[in-house]
Coordinates of C-alpha atoms and ligand atoms in Angstrom, one line a residue:
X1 CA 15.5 -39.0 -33.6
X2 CA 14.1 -35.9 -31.6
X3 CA 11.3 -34.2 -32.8
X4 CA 11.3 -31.0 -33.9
X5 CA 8.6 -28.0 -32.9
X6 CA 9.4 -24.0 -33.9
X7 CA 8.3 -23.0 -30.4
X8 CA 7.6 -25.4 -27.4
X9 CA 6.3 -23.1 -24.2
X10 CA 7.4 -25.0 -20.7
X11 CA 4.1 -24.4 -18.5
X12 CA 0.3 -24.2 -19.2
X13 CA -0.7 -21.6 -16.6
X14 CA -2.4 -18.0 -19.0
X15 CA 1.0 -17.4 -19.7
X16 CA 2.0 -20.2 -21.1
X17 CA -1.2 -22.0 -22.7
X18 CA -1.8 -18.4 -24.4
X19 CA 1.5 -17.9 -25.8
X20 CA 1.1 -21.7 -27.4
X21 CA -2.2 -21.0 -28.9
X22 CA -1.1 -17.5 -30.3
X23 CA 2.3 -18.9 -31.7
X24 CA 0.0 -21.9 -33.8
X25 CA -2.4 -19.4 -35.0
X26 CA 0.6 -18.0 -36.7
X27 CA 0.9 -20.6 -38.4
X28 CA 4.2 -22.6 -36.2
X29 CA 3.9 -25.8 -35.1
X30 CA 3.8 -26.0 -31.2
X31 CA 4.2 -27.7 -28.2
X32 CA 3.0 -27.3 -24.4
X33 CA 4.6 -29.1 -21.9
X34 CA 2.7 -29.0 -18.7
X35 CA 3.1 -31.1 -15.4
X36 CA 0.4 -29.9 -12.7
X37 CA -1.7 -32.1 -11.1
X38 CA -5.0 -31.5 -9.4
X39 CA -5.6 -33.2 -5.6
X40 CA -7.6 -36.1 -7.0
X41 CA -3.9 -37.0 -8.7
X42 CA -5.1 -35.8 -12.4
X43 CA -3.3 -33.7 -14.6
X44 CA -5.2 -30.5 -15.7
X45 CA -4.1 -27.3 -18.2
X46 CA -4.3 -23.9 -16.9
X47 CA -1.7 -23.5 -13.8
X48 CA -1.8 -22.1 -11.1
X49 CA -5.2 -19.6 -12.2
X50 CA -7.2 -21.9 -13.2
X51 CA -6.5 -24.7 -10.9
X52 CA -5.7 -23.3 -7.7
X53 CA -5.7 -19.5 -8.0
X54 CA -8.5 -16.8 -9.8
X55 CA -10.8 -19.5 -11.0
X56 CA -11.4 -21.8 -8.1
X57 CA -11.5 -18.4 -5.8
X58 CA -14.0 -16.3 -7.9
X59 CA -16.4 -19.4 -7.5
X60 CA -16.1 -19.4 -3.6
X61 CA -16.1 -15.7 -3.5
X62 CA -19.5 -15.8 -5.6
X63 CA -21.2 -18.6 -3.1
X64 CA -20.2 -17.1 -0.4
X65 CA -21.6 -13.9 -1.1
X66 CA -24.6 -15.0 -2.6
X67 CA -25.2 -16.9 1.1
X68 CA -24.0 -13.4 2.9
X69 CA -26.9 -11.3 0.8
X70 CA -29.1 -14.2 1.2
X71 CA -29.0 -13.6 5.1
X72 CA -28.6 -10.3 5.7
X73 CA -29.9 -8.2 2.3
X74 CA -33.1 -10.3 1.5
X75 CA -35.2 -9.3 3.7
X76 CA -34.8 -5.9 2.8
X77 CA -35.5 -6.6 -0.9
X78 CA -38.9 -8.1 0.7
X79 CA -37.8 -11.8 -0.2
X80 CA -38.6 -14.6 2.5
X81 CA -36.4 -17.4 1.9
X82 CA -37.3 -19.8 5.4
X83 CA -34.0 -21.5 7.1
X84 CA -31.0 -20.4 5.5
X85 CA -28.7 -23.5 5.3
X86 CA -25.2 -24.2 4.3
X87 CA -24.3 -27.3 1.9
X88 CA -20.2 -26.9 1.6
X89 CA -19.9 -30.1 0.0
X90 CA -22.0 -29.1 -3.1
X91 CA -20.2 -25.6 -2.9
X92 CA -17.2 -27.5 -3.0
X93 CA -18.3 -29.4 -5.8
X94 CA -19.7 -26.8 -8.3
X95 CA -16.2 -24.7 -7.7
X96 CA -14.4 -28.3 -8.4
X97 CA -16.9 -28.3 -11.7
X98 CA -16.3 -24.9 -12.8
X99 CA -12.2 -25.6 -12.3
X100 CA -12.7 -29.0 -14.3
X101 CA -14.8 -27.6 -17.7
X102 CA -12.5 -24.6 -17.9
X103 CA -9.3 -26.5 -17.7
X104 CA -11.3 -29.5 -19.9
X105 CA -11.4 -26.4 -22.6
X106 CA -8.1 -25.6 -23.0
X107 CA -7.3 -29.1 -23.7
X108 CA -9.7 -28.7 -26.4
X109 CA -8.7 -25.6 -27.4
X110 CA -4.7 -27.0 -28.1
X111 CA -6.5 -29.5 -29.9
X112 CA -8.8 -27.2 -32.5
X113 CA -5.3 -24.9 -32.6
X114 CA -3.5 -28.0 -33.6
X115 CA -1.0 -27.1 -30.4
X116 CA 0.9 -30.5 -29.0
X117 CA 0.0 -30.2 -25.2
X118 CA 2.2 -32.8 -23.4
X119 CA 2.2 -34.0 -19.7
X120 CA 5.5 -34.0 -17.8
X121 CA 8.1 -32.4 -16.8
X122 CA 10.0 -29.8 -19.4
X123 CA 13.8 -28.7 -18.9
X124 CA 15.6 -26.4 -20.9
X125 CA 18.6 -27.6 -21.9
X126 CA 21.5 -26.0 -23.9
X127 CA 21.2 -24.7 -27.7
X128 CA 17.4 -24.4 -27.4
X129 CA 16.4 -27.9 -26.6
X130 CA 13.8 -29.3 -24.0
X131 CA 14.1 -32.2 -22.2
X132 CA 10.6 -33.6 -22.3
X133 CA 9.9 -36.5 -19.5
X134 CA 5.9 -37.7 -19.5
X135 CA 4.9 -38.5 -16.3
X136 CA 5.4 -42.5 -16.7
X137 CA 7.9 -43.1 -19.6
X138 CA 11.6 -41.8 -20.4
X139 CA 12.7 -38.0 -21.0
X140 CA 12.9 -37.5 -24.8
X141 CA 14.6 -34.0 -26.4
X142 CA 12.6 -32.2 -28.4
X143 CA 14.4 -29.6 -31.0
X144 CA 12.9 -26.3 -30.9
X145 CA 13.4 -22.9 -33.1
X146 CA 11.9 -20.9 -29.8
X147 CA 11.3 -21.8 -26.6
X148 CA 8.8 -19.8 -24.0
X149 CA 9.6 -20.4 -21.1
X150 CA 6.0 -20.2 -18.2
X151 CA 6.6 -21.9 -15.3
X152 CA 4.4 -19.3 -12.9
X153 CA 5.1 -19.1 -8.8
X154 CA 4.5 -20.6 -5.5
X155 CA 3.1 -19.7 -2.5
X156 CA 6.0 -18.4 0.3
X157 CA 6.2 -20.3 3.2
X158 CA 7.7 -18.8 6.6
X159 CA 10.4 -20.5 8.5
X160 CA 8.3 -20.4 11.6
X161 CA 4.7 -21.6 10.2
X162 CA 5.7 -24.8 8.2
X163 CA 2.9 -25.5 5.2
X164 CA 1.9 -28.9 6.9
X165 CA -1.4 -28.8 4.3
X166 CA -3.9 -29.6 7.9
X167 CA -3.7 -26.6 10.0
X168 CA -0.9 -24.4 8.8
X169 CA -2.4 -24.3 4.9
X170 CA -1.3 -21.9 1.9
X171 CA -4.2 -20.8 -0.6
X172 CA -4.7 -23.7 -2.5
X173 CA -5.6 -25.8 0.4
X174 CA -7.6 -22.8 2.2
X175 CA -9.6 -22.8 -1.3
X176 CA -10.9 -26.8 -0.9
X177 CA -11.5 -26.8 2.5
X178 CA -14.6 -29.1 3.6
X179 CA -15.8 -27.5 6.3
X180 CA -15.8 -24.3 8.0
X181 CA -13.2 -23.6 10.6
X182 CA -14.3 -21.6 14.0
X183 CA -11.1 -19.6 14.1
X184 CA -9.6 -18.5 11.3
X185 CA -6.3 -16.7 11.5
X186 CA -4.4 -15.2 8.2
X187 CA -0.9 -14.3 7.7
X188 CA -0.9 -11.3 4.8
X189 CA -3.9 -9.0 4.6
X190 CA -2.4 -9.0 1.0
X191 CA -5.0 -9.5 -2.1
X192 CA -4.9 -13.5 -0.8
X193 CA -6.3 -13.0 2.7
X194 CA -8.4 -10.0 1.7
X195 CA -10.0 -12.3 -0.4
X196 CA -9.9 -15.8 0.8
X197 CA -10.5 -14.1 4.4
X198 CA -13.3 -12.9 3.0
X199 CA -14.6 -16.2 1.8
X200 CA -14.6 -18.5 5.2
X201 CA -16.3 -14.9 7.4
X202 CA -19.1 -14.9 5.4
X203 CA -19.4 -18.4 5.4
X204 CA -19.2 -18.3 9.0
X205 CA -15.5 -18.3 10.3
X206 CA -14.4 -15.6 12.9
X207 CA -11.8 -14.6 11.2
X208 CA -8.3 -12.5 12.2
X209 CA -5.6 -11.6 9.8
X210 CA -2.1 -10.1 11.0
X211 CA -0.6 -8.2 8.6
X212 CA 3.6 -6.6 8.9
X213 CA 2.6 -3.3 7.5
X214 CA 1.5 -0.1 9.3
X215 CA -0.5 0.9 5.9
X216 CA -3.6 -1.2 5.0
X217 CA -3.2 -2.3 1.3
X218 CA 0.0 0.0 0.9
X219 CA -0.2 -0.3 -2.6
X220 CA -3.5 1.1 -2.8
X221 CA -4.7 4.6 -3.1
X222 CA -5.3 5.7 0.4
X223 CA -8.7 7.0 -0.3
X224 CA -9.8 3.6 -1.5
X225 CA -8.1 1.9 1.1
X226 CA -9.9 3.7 4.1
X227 CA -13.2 2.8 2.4
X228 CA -12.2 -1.0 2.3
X229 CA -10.6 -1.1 5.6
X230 CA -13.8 0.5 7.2
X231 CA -16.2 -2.0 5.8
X232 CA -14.2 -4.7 5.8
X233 CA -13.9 -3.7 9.8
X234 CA -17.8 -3.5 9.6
X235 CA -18.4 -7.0 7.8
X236 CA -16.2 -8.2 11.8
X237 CA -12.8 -9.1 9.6
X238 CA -10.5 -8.5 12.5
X239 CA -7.4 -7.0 10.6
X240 CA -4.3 -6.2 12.9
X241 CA -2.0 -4.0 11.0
X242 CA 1.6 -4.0 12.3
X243 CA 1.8 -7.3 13.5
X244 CA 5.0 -9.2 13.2
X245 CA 4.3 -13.1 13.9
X246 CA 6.7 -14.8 15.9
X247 CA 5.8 -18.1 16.1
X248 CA 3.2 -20.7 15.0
X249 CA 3.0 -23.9 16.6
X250 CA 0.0 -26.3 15.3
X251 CA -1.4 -28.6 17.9
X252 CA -4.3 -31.4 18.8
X253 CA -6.2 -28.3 19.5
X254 CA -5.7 -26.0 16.1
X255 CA -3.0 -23.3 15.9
X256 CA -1.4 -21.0 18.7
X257 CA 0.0 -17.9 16.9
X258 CA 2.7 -15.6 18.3
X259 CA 2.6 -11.8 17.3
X260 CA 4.3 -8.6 18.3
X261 CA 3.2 -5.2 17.7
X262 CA 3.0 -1.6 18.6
X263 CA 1.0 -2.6 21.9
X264 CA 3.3 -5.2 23.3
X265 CA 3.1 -9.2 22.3
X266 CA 0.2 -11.2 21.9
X267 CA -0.9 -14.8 21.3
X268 CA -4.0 -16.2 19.1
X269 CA -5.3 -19.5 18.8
X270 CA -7.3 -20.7 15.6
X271 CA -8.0 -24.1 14.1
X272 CA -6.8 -23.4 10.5
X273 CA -4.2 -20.4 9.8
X274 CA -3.7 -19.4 6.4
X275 CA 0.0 -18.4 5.3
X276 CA -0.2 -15.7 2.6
X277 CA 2.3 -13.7 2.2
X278 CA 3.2 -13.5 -0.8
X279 CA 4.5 -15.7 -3.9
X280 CA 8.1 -16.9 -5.2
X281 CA 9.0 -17.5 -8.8
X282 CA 8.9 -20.7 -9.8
X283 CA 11.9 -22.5 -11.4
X284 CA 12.3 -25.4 -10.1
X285 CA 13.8 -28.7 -12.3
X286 CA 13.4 -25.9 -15.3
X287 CA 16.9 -25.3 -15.9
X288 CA 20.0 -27.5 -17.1
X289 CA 23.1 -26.0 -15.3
X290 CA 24.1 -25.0 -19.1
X291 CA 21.4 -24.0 -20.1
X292 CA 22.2 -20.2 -20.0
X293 CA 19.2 -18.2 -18.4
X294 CA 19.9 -16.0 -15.8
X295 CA 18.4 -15.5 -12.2
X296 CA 18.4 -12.5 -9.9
X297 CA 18.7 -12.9 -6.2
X298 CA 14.9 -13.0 -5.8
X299 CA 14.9 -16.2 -8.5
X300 CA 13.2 -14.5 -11.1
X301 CA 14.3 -15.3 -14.7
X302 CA 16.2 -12.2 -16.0
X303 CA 13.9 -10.7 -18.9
X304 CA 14.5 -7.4 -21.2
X305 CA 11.0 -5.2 -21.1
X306 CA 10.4 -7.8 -24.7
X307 CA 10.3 -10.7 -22.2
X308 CA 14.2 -11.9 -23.9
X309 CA 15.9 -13.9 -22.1
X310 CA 20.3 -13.9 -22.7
X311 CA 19.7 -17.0 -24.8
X312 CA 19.1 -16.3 -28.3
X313 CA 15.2 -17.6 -28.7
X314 CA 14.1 -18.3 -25.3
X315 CA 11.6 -15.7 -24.1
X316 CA 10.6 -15.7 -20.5
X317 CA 6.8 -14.5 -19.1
X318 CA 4.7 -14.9 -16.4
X319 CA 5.0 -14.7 -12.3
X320 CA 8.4 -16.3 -13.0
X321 CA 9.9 -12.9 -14.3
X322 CA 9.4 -9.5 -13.2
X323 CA 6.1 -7.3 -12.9
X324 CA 2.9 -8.3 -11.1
X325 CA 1.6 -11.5 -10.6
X326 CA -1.4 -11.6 -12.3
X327 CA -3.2 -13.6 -14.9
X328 CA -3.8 -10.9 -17.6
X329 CA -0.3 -9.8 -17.5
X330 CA 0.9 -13.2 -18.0
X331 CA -1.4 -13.7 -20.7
X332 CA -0.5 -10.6 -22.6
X333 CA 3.7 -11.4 -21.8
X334 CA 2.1 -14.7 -24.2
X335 CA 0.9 -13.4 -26.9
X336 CA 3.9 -10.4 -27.4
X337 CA 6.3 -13.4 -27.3
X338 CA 4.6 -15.3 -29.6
X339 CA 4.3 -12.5 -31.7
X340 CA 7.8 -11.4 -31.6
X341 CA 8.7 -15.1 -32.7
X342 CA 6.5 -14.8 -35.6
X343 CA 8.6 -11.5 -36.6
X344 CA 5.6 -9.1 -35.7
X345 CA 6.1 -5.5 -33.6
X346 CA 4.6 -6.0 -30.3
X347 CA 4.8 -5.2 -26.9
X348 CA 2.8 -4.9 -23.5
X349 CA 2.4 -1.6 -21.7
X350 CA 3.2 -2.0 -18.3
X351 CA 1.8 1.4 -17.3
X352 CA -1.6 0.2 -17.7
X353 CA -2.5 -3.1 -15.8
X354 CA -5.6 -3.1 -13.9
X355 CA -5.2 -4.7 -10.2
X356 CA -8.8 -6.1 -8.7
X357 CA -9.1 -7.3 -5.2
X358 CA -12.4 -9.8 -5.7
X359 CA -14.0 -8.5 -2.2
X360 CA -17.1 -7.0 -1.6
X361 CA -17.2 -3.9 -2.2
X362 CA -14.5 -4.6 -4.6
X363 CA -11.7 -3.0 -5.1
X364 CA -10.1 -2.1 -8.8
X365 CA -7.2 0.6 -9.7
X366 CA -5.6 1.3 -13.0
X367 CA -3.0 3.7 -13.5
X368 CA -1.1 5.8 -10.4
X369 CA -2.4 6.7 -6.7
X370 CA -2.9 10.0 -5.6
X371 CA 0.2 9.5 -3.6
X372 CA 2.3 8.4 -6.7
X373 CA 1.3 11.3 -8.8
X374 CA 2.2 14.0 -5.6
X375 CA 5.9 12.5 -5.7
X376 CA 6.1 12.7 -9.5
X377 CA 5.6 16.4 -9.1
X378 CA 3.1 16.6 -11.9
X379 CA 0.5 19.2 -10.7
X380 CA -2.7 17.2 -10.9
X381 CA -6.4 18.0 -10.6
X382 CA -9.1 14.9 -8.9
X383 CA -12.4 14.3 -8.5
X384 CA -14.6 11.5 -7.1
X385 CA -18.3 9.9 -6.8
X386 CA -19.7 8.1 -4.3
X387 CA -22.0 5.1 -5.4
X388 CA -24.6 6.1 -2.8
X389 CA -25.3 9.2 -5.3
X390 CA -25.8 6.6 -8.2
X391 CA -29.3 5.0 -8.8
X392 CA -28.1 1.6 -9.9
X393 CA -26.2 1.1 -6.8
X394 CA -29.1 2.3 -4.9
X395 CA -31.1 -0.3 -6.8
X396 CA -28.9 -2.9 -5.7
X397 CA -28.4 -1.8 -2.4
X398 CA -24.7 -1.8 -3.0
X399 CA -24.3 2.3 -2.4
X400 CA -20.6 1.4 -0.8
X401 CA -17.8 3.2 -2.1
X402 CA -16.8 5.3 -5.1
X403 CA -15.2 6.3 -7.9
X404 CA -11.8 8.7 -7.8
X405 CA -10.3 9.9 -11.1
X406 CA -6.7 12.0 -11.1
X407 CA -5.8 13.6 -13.9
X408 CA -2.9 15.9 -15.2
X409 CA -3.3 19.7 -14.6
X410 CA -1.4 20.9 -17.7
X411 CA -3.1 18.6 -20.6
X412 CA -5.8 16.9 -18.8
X413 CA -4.5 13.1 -19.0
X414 CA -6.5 10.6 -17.0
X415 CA -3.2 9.2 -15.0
X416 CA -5.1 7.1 -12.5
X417 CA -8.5 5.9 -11.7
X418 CA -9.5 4.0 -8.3
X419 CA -12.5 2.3 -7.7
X420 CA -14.0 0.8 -4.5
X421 CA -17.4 -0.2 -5.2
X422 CA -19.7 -3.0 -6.4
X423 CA -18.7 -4.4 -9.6
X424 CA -15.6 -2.3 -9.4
X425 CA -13.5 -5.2 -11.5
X426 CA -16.2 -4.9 -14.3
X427 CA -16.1 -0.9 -14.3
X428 CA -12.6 -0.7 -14.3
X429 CA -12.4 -1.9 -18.0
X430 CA -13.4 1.7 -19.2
X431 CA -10.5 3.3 -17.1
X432 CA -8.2 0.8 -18.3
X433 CA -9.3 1.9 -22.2
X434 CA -9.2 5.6 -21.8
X435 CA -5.5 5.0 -20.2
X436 CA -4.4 2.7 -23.2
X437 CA -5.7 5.4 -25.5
X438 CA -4.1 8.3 -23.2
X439 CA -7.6 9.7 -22.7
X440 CA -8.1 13.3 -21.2
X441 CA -10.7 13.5 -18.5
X442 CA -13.0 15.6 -21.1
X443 CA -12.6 12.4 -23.4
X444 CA -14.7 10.3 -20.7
X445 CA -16.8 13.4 -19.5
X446 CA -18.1 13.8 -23.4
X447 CA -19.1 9.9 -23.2
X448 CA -22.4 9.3 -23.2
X449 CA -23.2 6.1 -20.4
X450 CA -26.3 4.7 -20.0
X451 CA -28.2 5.4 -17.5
X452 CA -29.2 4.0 -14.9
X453 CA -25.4 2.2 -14.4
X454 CA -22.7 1.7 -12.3
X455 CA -20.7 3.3 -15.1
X456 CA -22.4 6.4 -15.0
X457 CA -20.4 7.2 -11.5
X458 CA -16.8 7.3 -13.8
X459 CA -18.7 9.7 -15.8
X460 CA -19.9 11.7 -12.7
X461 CA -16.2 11.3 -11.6
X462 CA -14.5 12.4 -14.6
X463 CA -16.9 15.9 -14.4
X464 CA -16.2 15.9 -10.7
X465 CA -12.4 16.5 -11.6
X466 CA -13.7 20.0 -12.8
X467 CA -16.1 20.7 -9.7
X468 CA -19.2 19.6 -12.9
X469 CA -20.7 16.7 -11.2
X470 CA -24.0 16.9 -12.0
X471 CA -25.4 14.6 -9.4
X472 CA -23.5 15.2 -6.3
X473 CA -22.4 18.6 -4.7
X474 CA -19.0 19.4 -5.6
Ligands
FAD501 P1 1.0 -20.5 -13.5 O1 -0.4 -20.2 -13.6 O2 1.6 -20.7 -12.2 O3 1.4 -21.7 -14.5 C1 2.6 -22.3 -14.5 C2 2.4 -23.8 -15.0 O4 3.7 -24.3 -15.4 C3 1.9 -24.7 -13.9 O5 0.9 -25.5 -14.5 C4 3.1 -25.5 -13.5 O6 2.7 -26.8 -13.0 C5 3.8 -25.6 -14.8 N1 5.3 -25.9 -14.7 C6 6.2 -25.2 -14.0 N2 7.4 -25.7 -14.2 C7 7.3 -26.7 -15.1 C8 8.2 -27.6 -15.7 N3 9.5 -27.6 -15.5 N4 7.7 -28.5 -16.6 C9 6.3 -28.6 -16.9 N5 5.5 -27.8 -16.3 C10 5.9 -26.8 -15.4 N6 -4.4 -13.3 -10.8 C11 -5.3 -12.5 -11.4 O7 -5.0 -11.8 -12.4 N7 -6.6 -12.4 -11.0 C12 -7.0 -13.1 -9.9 O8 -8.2 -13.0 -9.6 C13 -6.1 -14.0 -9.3 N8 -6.5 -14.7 -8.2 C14 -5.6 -15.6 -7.6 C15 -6.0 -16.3 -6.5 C16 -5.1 -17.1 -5.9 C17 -5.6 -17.9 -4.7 C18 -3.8 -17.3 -6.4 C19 -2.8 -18.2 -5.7 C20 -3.3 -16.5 -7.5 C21 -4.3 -15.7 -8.1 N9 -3.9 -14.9 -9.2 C22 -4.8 -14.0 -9.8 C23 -2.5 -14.9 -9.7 C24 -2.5 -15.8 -11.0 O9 -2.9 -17.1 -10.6 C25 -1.1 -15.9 -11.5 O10 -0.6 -14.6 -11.8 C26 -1.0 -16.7 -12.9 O11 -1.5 -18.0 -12.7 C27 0.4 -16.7 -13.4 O12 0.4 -17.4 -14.7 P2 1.6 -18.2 -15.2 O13 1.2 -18.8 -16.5 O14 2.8 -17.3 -15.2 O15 1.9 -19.3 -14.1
NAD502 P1 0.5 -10.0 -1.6 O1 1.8 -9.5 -2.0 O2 -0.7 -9.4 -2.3 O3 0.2 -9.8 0.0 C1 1.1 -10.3 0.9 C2 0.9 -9.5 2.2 O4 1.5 -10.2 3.3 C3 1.5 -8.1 2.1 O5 0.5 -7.2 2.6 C4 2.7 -8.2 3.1 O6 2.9 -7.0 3.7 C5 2.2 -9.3 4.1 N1 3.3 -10.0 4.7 C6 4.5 -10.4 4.2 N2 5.2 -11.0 5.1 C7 4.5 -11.0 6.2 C8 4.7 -11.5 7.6 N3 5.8 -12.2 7.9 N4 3.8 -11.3 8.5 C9 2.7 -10.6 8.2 N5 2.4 -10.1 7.0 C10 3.3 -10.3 6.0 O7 0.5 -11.6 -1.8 P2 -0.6 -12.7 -1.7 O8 -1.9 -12.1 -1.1 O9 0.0 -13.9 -1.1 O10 -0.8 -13.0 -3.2 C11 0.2 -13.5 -4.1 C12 0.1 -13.0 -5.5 O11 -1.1 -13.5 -6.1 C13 0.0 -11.5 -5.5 O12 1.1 -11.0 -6.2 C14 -1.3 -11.2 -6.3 O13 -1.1 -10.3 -7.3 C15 -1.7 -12.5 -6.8 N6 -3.2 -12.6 -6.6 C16 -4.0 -11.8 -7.3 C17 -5.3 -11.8 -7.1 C18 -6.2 -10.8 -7.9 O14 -5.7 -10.3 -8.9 N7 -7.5 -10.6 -7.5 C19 -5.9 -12.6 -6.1 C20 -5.0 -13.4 -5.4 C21 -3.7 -13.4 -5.7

């Protein structure tokens, strides 16, 4: 006899481990059926982000910087520290940590929400069943009322630079690395290298990325993106923009990688190149051939804006359907499917995702560029801060960057804010909440922020917008 579950999610990445949790606390019974395993051959909850993606790389981007500031801010701050040394083994090992109590919790946490969380494989099959195999034992079918369906994305690999997990390594790999390469060479100045680049040159790397595009971070607003590129170019990132690799061809001695650009052709060697160029929905082994779901030509599971797929009860969320591929928007696909299930109104407003790039100085939009807004053919108003006019950042010696708000000319609507700054994830929250509520720039401008803050440079922003900065000339 098959057992029976009202909604079994396929996939444990924030999409899926989210949407299992909210669906029990509405009362359904629930199973999760997730099959990734970690390098040490162990299964673990939590995907791709927890695993291999924001978790694992906010820990690295934290040590890292710490060991930068150690070297070259300390001394200013009057702090004599001796040799600086380097122990990658027990950086390696407190990331490994962090990665193993986080994806320890949510085991604990299906177990507190009463949500089944089984290892294996999951295939949907016809008429809303799952085809459940554990990793040693025979496929059973589970019956379900709903299924979710979670199954997150995969690095792209190029035809030319074959993942061969030594030399020519995606992200995961690049993340676990156990000692620091020379040469470093990147494929993608996309959020990946920006940040994992960022990682291995403060840690000691020489480090090159080659990125297609003639724009750095196209999707950026260009303001923000000048900032970036110029201290990234400052902190010796070499990033060629325009560069169309040809060829990569790992050797005894590292890497020799081909590239053409605007100047002519060129050749760089580097033990360890990083391919990040992207990521490609993940389906594989998910579907029966009956089983009904749809894919576009790109292999991302055809969803309706509620995350429906054509079959009656199976919802869809996550990198494997459309929309950025990020963590918090996977989440929140999660919960409004779960929801839905559980007959409540819900939905996810796609206008207002916040995008941070974990660098230093960070970078953190919400909302539309500069650029976007022109071609809308809204007239708009803007107005920005720098950090080096704000006494925190001056305090933390983190004056970098700033603050740029664009709002509506007609009814004053915040429509975008941009930050490039320290902490710029952090303060973005606030610009993310005045968009949700559909804030005007007064609305932020008659907020009182503490002072002294990072925050108060949104304020100073907002006023900027109408030339009332009250710290900065206008
Ligand atoms: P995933 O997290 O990929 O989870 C899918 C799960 O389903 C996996 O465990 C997989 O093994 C399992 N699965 C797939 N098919 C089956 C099957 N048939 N049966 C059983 N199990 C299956 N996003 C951010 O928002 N912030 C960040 O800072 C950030 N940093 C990142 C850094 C890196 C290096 C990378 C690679 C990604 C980063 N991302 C970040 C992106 C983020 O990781 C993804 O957007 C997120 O993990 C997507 O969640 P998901 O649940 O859709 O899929
Ligand atoms: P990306 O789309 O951010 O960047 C890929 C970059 O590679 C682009 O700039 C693209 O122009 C370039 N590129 C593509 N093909 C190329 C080629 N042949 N040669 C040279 N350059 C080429 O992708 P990513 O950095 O691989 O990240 C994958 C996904 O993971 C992203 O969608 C991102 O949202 C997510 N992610 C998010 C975070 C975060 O939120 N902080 C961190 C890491 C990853």
């Amino acid at each position: 006899m098959s057992r029976k579950f009202d909604v079994v999610v396929i996939g444990a990445g924030p999409g899926g481990y989210v949407a299992a949790i909210r669906a029990a606390q509405h009362g359904m019974s629930v199973a999760c059926i997730d099959e990734w395993k970690n390098r040490d051959g162990k299964h673990a909850f939590g995907g791709t982000c927890l695993n291999a993606g924001c978790i694992p790389s906010k820990a690295m981007l934290e040590s890292s910087e710490l060991y930068h500031r150690a070297g070259h801010e300390f001394k200013k701050h009057g702090i004599k520290t001796g040799e600086l040394g380097l122990d990658i083994a027990a950086m390696q090992k407190r990331r490994a940590g962090i990665v193993r109590q986080l994806t320890g919790g949510i085991a604990g946490l299906f177990k507190a929400n009463k949500v089944e969380g089984l290892v294996g494989h999951g295939k949907l099959l016809a008429g809303r069943k799952v085809e459940f195999t554990p990793d040693d034992g025979d496929p059973e079918i589970l019956e379900a009322k709903s299924v979710i369906l979670a199954s997150g994305s995969a690095p792209i690999e190029l035809p030319f630079a074959r993942f061969d997990g030594e030399t020519i390594i995606d992200s995961w790999d690049a993340l676990e690395l156990e000692a620091i390469p020379e040469r470093l060479g990147v494929i993608g100045a996309g959020v990946i290298g920006l940040e994992l680049g960022s990682v291995w040159s403060r840690l000691g790397s020489k480090v090159t990325i080659l990125e297609a595009m003639d724009d750095f971070l196209f999707m950026a607003d260009r303001d923000v993106a000048n900032v970036a590129a110029r201290d990234f170019k400052k902190q010796g990132l070499d990033i060629q923009l325009g560069a169309k690799v040809t060829a990569a061809k790992a050797g005894k001695k590292g890497v020799k990688v081909e590239y053409d650009d605007k100047a002519g052709s060129h050749a760089i060697e580097v033990d360890k190149l990083i391919v990040a160029v992207g990521r490609k929905p993940y389906t594989e082994g998910l579907l029966a051939d009956d089983a009904g779901i749809q894919l576009d030509d790109r292999g991302f599971i055809v969803v309706d804006e509620d995350c429906r797929t054509r079959v009656k009860g199976v919802f869809a969320v996550g990198d494997s359907v459309r929309g950025p591929m990020l963590a918090h928007k996977s989440s929140e696909e999660g919960v409004m499917a779960a929801d839905l299930i559980a007959g409540e109104i819900a939905e996810v407003n796609y206008n207002v995702i916040p995008s941070v790039i974990y660098t230093a100085p960070e970078i953190a939009w919400v909302g539309k560029t500069e650029a976007e807004v022109k071609e809308s053919g809204r007239p708009y108003k803007k107005g920005s801060f720098p950090f080096a006019a704000n006494g925190r950042a001056k305090a933390m010696e983190q004056t970098t960057g700033m603050v740029k708000i664009i709002s509506a000319e007609d009814d004053d609507e915040v429509l975008g804010v941009h930050i490039v700054g320290p902490m710029a994830g952090e303060l973005i929250s606030e610009a993310v909440l005045a968009l949700e509520f559909s804030a005007s720039t007064e609305d932020i401008q008659r907020t009182i922020h503490a002072h002294p803050s990072l925050a108060e440079s949104i304020h100073e922003a907002a006023l900027a917008v109408d030339k009332r900065a009250l710290n900065y000339m206008n």
